[in-house]
Coordinates of C-alpha atoms in Angstrom, one line a residue:
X1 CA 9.7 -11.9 2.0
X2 CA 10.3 -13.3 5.2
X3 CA 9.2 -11.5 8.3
X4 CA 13.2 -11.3 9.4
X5 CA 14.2 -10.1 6.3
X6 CA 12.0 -7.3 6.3
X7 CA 13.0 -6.3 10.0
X8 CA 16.7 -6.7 8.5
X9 CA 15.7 -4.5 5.7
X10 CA 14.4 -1.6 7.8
X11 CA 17.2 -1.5 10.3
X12 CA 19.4 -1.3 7.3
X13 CA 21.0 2.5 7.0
X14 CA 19.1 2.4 3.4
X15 CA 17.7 6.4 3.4
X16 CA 13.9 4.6 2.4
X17 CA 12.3 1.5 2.4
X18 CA 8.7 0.7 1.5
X19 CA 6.8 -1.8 2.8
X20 CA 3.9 -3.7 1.2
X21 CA 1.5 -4.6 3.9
X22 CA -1.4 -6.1 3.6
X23 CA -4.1 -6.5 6.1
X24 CA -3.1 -8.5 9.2
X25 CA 0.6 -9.3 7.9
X26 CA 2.0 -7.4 11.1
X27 CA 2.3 -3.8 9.2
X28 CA 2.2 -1.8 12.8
X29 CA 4.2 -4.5 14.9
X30 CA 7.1 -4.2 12.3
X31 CA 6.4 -0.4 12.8
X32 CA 6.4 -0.1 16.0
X33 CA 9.0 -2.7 16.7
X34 CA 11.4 -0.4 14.2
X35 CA 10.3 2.8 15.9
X36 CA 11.9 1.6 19.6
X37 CA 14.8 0.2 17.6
X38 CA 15.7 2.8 16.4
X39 CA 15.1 5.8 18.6
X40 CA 17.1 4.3 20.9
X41 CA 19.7 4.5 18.7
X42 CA 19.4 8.2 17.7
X43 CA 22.2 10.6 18.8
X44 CA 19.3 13.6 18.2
X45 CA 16.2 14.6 17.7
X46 CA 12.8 12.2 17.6
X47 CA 11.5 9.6 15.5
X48 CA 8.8 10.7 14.5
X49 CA 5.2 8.8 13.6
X50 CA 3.0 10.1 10.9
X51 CA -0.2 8.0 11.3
X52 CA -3.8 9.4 9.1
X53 CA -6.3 8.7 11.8
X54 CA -6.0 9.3 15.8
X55 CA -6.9 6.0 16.7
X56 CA -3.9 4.8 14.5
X57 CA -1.9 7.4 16.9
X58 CA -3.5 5.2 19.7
X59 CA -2.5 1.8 18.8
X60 CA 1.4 3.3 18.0
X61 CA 1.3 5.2 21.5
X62 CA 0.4 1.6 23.1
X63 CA 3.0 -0.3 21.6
X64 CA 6.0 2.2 22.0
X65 CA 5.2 3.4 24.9
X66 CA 8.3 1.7 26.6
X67 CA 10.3 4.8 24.9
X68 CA 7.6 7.3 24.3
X69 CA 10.2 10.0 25.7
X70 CA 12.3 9.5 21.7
X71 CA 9.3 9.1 19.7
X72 CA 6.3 11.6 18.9
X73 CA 3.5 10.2 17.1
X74 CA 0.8 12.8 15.2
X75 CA -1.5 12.4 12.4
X76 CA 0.0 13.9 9.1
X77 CA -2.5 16.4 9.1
X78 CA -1.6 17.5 12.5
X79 CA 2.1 18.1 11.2
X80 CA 0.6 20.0 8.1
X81 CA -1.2 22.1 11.2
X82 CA 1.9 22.7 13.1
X83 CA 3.6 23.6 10.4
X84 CA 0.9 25.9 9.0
X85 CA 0.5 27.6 12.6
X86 CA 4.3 28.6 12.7
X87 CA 4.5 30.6 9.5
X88 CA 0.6 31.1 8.9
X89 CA 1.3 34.8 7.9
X90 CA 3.7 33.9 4.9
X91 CA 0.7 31.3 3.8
X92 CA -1.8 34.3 4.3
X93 CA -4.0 32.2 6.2
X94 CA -5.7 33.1 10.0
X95 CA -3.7 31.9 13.2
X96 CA -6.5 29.4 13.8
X97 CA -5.2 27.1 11.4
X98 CA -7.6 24.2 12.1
X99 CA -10.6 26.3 12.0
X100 CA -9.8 28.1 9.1
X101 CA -9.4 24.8 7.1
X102 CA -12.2 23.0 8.6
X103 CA -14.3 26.1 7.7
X104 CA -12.9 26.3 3.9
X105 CA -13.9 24.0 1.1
X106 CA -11.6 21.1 1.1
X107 CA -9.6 23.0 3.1
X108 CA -7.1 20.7 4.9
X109 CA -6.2 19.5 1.2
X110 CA -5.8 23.6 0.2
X111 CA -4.0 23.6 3.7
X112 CA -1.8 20.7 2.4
X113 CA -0.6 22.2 -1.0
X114 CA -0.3 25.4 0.6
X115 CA 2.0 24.1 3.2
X116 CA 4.0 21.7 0.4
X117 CA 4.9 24.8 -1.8
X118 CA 6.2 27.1 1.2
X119 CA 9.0 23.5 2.3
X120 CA 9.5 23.1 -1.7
X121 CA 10.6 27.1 -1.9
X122 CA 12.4 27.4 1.5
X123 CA 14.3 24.1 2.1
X124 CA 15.5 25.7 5.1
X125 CA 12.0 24.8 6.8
X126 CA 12.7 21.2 5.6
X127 CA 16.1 20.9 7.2
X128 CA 15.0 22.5 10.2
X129 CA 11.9 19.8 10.7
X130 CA 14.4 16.9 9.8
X131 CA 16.8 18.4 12.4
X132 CA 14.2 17.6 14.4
X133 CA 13.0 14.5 13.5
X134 CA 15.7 12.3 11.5
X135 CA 13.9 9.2 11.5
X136 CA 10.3 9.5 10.3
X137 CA 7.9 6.2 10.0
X138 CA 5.2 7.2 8.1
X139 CA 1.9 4.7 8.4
X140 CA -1.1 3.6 5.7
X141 CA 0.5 5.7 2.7
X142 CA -1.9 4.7 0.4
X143 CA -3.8 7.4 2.1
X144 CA -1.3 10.2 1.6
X145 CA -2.9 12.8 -0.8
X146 CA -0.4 14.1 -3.8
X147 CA 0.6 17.1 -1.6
X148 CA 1.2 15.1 1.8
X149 CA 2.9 12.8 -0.4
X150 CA 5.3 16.2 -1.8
X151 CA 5.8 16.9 1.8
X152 CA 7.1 13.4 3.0
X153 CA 9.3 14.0 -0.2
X154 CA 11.0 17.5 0.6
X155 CA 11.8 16.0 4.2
X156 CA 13.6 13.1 2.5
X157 CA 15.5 15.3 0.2
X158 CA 16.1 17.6 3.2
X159 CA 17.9 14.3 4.4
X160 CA 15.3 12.4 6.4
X161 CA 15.5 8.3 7.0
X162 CA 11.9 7.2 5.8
X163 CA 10.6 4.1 6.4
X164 CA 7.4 3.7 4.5
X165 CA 4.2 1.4 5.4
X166 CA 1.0 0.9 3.1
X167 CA -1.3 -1.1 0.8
X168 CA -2.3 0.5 -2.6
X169 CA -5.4 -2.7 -2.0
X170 CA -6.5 -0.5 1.2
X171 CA -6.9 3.0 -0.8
X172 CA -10.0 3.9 0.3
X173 CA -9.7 7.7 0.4
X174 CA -8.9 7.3 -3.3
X175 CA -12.4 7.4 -3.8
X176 CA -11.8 8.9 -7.9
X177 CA -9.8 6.9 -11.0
X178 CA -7.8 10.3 -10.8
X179 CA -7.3 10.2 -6.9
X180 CA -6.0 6.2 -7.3
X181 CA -3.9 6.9 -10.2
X182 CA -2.4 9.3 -8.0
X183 CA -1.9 7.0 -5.3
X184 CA -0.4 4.6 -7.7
X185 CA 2.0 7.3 -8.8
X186 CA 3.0 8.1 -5.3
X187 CA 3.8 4.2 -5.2
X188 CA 5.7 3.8 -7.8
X189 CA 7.5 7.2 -7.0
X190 CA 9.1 5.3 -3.4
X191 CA 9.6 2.4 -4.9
X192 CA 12.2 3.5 -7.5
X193 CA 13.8 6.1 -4.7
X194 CA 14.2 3.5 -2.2
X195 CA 14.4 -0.4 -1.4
X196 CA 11.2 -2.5 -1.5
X197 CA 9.8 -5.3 0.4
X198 CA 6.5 -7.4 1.3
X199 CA 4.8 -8.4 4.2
X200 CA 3.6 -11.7 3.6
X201 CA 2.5 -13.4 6.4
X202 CA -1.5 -13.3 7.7
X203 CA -0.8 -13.1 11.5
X204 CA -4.4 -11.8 12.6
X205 CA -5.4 -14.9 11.9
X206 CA -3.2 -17.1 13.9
X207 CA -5.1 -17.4 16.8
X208 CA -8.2 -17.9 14.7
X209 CA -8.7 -19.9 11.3
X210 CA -5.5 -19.7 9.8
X211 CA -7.0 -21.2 6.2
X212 CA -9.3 -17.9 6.1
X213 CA -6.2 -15.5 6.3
X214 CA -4.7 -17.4 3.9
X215 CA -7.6 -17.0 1.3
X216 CA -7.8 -13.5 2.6
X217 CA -4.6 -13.1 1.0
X218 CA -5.7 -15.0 -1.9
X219 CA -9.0 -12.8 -2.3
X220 CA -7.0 -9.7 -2.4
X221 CA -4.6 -11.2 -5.4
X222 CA -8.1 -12.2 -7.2
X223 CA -9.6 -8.7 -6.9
X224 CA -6.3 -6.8 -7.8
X225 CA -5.6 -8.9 -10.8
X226 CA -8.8 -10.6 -11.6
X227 CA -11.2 -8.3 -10.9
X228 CA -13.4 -11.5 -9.7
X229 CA -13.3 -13.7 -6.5
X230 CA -14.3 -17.5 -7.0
X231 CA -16.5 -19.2 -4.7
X232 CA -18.1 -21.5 -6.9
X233 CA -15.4 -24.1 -5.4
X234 CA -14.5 -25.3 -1.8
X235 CA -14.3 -22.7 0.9
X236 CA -11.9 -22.6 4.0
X237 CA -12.9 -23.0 7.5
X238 CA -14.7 -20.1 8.9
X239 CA -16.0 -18.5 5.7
X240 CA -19.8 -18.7 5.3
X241 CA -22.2 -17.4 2.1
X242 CA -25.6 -16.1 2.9
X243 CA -27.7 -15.3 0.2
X244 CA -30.5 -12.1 1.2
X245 CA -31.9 -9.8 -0.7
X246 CA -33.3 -6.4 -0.6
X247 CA -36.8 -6.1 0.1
X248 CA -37.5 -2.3 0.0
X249 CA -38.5 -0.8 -3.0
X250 CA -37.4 2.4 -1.9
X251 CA -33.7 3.5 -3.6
X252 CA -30.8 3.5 -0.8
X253 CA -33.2 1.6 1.5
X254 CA -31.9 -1.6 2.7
X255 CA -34.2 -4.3 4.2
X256 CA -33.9 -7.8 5.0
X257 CA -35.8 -10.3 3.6
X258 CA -38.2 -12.0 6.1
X259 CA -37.9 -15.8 5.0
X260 CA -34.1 -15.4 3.9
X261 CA -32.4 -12.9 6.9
X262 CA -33.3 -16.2 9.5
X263 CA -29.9 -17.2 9.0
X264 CA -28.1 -14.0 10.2
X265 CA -30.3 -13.3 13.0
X266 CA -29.0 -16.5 14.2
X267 CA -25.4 -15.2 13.6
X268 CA -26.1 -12.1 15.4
X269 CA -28.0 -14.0 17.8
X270 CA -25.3 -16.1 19.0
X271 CA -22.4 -14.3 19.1
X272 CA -20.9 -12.2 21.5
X273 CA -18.4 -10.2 19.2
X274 CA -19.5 -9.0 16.0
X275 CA -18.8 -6.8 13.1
X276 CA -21.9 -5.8 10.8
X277 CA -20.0 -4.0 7.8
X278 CA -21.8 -2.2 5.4
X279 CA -21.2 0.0 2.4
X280 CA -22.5 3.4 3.2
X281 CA -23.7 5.4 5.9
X282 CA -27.4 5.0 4.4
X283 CA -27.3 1.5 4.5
X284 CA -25.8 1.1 8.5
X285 CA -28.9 3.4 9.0
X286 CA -31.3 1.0 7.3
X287 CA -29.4 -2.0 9.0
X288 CA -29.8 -0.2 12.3
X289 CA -33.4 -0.1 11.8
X290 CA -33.6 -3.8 10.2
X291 CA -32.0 -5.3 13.5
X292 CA -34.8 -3.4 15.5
X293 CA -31.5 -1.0 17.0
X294 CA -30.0 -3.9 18.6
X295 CA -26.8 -3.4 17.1
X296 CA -25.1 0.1 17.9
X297 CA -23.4 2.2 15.2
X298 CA -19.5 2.2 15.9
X299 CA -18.8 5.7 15.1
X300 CA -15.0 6.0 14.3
X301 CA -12.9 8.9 15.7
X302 CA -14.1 11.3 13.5
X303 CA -17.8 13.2 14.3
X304 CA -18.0 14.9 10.7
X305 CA -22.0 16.3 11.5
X306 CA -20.3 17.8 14.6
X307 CA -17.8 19.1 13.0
X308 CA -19.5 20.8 10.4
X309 CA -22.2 22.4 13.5
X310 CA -19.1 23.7 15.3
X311 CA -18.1 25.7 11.5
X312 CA -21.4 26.9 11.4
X313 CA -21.1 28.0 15.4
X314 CA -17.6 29.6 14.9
X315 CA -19.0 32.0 11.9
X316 CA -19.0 35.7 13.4
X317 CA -22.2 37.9 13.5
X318 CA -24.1 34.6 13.9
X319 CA -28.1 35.2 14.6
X320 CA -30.5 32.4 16.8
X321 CA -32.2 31.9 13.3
X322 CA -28.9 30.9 12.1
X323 CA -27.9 28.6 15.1
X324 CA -31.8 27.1 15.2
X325 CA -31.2 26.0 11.2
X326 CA -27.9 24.3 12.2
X327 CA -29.5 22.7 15.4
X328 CA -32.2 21.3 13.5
X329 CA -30.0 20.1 10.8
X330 CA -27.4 18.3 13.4
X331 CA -30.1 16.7 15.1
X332 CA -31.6 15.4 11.9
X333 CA -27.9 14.3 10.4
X334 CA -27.5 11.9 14.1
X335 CA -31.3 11.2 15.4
X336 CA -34.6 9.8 12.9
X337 CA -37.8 10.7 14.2
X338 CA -37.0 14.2 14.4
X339 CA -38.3 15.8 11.3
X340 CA -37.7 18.6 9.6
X341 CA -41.6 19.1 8.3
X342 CA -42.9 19.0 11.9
X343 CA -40.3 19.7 14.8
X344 CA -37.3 21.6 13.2
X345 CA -40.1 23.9 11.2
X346 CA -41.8 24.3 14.6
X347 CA -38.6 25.0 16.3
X348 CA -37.2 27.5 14.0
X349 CA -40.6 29.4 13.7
X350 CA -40.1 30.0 17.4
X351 CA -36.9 31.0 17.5
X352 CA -37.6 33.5 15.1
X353 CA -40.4 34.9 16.7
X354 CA -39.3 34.7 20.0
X355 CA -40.9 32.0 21.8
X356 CA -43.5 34.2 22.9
X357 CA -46.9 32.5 21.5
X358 CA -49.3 30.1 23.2
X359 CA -48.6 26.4 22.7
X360 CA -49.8 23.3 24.5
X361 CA -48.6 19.8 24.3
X362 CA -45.5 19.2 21.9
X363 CA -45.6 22.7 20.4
X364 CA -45.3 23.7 24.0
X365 CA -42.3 21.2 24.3
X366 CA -40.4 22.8 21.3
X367 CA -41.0 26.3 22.3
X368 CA -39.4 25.7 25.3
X369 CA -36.3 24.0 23.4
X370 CA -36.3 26.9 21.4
X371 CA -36.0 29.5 24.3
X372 CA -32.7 27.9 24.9
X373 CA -31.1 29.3 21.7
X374 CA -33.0 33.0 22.1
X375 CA -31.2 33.5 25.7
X376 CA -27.5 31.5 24.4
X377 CA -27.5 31.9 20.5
X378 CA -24.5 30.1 20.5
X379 CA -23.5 26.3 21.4
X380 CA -24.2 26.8 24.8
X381 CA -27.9 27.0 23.9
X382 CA -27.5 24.1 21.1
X383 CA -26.0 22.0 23.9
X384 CA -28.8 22.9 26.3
X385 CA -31.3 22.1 23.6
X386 CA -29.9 18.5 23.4
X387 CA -30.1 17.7 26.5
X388 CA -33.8 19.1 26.8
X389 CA -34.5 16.5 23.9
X390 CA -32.9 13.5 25.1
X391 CA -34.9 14.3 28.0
X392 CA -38.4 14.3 26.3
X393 CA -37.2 11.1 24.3
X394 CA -36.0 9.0 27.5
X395 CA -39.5 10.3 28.9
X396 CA -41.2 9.3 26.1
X397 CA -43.3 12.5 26.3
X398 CA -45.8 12.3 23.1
X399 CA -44.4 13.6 19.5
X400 CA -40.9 12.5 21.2
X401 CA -41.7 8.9 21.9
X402 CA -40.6 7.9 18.3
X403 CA -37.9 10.0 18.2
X404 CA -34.1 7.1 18.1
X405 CA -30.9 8.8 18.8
X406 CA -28.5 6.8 16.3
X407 CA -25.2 8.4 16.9
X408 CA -24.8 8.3 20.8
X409 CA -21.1 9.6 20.4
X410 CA -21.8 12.1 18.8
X411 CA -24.3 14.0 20.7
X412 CA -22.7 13.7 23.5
X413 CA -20.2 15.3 22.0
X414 CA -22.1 17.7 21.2
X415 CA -23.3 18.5 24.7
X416 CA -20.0 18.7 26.0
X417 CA -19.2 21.5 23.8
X418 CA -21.4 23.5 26.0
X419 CA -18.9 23.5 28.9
X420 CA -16.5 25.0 26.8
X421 CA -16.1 28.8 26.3
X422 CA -15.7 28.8 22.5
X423 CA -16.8 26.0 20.1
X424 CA -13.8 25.5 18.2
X425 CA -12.1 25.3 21.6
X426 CA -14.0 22.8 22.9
X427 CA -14.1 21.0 19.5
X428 CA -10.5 20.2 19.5
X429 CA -10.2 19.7 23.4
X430 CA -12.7 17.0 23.2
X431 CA -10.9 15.3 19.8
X432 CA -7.7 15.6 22.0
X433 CA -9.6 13.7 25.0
X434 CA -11.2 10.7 22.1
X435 CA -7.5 10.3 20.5
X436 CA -6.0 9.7 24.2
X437 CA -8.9 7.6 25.6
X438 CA -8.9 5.6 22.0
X439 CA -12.6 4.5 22.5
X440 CA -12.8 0.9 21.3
X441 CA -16.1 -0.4 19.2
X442 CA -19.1 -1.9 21.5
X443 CA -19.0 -5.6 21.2
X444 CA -21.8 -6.1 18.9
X445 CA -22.0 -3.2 16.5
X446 CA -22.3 -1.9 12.5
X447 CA -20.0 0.1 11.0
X448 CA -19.6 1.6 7.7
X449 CA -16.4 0.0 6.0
X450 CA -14.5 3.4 6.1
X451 CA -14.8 3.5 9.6
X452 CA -13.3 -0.5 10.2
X453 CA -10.5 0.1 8.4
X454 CA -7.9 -1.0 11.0
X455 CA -10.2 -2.8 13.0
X456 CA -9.9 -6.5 13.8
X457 CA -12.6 -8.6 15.3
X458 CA -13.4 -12.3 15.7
X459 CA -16.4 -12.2 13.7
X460 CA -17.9 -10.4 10.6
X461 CA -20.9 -10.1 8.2
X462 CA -20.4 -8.0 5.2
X463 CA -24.1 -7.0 4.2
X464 CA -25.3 -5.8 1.0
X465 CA -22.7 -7.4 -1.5
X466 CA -24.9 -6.4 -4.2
X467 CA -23.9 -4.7 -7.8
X468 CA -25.7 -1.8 -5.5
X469 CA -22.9 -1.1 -3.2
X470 CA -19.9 -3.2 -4.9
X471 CA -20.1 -2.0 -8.5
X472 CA -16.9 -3.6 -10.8
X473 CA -15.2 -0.3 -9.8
X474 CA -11.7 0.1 -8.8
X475 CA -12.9 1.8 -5.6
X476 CA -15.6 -1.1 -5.3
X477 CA -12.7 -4.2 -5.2
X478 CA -10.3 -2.6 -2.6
X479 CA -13.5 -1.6 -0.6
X480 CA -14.8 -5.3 -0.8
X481 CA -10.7 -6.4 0.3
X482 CA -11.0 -4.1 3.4
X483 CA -14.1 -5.6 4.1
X484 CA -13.3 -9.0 3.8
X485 CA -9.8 -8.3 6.2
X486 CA -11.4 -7.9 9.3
X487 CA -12.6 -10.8 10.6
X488 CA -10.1 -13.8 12.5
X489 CA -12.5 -16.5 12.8
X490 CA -16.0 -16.4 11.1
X491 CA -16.6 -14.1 7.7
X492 CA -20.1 -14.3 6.5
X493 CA -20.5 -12.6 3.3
X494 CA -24.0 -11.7 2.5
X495 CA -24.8 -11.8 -1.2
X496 CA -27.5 -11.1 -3.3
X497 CA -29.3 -13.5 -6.1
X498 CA -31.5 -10.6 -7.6
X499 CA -28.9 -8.2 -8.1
X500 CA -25.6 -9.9 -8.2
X501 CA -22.3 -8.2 -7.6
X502 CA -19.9 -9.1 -10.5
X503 CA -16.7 -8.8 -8.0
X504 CA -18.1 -12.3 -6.8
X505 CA -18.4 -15.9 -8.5
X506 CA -21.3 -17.7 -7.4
X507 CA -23.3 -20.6 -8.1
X508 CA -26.9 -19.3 -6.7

């Protein structure tokens, strides 16, 4: 469809209309463009924004700010908080809803169904939400598990206007065959209780190569029908195939070849901007180490180590043991050259008995770090700790010399906490702080494709396109499409003659 005849479509008084977008075909312009539209027009209430990540609330908050005072934007499982908060005792839950599901297994998807059954059996909740909110825009529904996807439902029925954004092709938290059947479902679900329309048109790359975002498009209709991209042929303008293999031995590991990897230091040599996308968090790490730490790892907006430190923090009757093992397991999770065998067993050993012995030299070092958690068994002391490290390491005080902090973010973050009278407190205050500041990636950085999804840059390298991390999997072709979205100018995709991905067609 034509871009005006979707606009015309969504300002339509149809109850729901889905929307097909796929990367770069203006998905949060006609959004956001809808959003001032039509909260202007409302007589009541808010339109309201459901996004599934806080730097989506960012880039919505930016573009509507001209009427922010009609339109509230929130991640879904912010709602699913709020709403959880408000009647936690009929859910026999803990007033401290995000803690308690941050703390539980799974627990913002128990948090979810939880909160799905109590609007299906009072509808009165429902009505009183839509009273609220009308008009609801809900973003990337492809991400929506089956109970989020209940609850956008039972607002509908309660007589919500839904206007529905997504790309089944950009499921990447549909990470099972059950988990994308579901999303599939959810898909098919809107679709017959609404009207339907397409995005078509690749408008990142208008200001770039136009050709790429046309085969973009193409690419994505290859994997989702095909299975198989073609590159045996011509290629547009701004696409480039480097061929590099893995040179470690080592499972997981990821090393460039010497003779073959000349070619992308040149890439990464000459330009300013740049993407470096990779599979998995093991292989950013190798990647970080293979381009000797020039490149910085672009951390999203989540900090999931941090998180799971401030759980173990906010568990009562706590002892410095306890907080030592989660120090030691943080630091290990965000830093390499700290080990386990040698500084966290040292470290622990004198928390436990007190800091009291004789030590020189880097035992001496790490006694003294561990003194920090016997007088503030809490994250005070694991924030003072930090800071004691990054001191040793930016002196380069021996045992500490070789010691690389990888995740910059997040131990800061982590230090921060520390000012803070409770963890959890300071947990969310500092979320609340990232979300509103909506911290952009450095200029030259990797990045795990989970974390790019949404991102846009002028340049990319997609490393690794081995059978290794893109398998013929379901999961492994819309991963590969995400991947291949994100750059406006020059793609390189990195590929592998050894060990061959089969979502790619290449004479080698």
């Amino acid at each position: 469809m034509k871009d005006e005849d979707v606009e015309r479509l969504l300002l339509s008084q149809e109850r729901l209309v889905l929307v097909e977008a796929p990367a770069g075909c203006g998905k949060t312009y006609q959004g956001a463009k809808y959003a001032d539209i039509e909260s202007s027009a409302l007589a009541a209430g808010r339109l309201l924004i459901l996004t599934h990540t806080h730097s989506a609330c960012g880039v919505f908050s930016e573009r509507t700010k001209g009427n922010k005072k009609r339109v509230d934007i929130i991640t879904i499982d912010s709602l699913i908080v709020q709403i959880a908060a408000t009647y936690y005792k009929i859910l026999s839950i803990p007033c401290d809803v995000s803690a308690w599901a941050r703390s539980t297994k799974d627990g913002f998807d128990v948090l979810a169904h939880k909160v799905e059954q109590l609007l299906s059996n009072k509808s009165i909740i429902s009505q009183a939400l839509v009273s609220r909110y009308p008009v609801i825009v809900c973003d990337e529904h492809q991400d929506t598990s089956k109970a989020q996807h209940k609850i956008i439902l039972e607002l509908f029925k309660a007589g919500a206007k839904l206007r529905v954004f997504g790309d089944p092709m950009q499921a990447l938290y549909a990470n099972t065959k059950k988990k994308f059947e579901e999303t599939i479902a959810n898909w098919k679900e809107l679709k017959a209780l609404g009207s339907y329309a397409k995005l078509e048109v690749p408008h990142r790359w208008s200001k770039g190569e136009f050709l790429l975002g046309e085969w973009v498009l193409e690419a994505r209709r290859a994997l989702r029908d095909d299975g198989v991209i073609d590159l045996t042929g011509s290629l547009p303008p701004g696409l480039n195939i480097s061929v590099v293999d893995n040179s470690s031995r080592t499972t997981g590991v990821y090393l460039l070849d010497s003779d073959q990897r000349k070619g992308i230091d040149k890439i990464v040599r000459e330009n300013d901007r740049l993407l470096v996308l990779a599979s998995t968090n093991r292989t950013v790490n190798s990647l970080r180490s293979a381009f000797f730490r020039q490149l910085v790892i672009w951390e999203g907006h989540t900090r999931g180590n941090l998180s799971q430190l401030v759980d173990t923090l906010s568990t009562p009757n706590l002892n410095p043991v306890d907080v030592a093992e989660a120090t030691v397991s943080f630091i290990g999770s965000i830093c390499v050259g700290f080990r386990a065998s040698s500084h966290g067993k040292i470290f622990i050993k004198e928390v436990r008995e007190g800091g009291t012995g004789k030590a020189t030299r880097m035992p001496l070092h790490i006694q003294n770090m561990a003194r920090h958690i016997i007088g503030y068994p809490n994250h005070i002391g694991v924030s003072k700790v930090l800071v004691h490290l990054k001191e040793l390491v930016d002196a380069r005080e021996a045992g500490f010399q070789d010691i690389k902090i990888d995740y910059f973010a997040e131990f800061n973050d982590a230090i921060r906490i520390g000012s803070y009278g409770d963890a959890s407190e300071g947990f969310r205050e500092i979320s609340r702080i990232r979300s509103y500041m909506k911290p952009e990636p450095p200029d030259k950085c990797l990045s795990t494709i989970h974390k790019a999804k949404g991102l846009e840059c002028n340049n990319a390298i997609i490393m690794a396109c081995d059978r290794d991390h893109f398998s013929s999997s379901d999961y492994a072709i819309r991963k590969l499409y995400v991947a291949l979205s994100r750059a406006k100018s020059q793609l390189t995709i990195v590929l592998s003659a050894r060990n061959p991905t089969p979502l790619i067609k290449y004479n080698y």
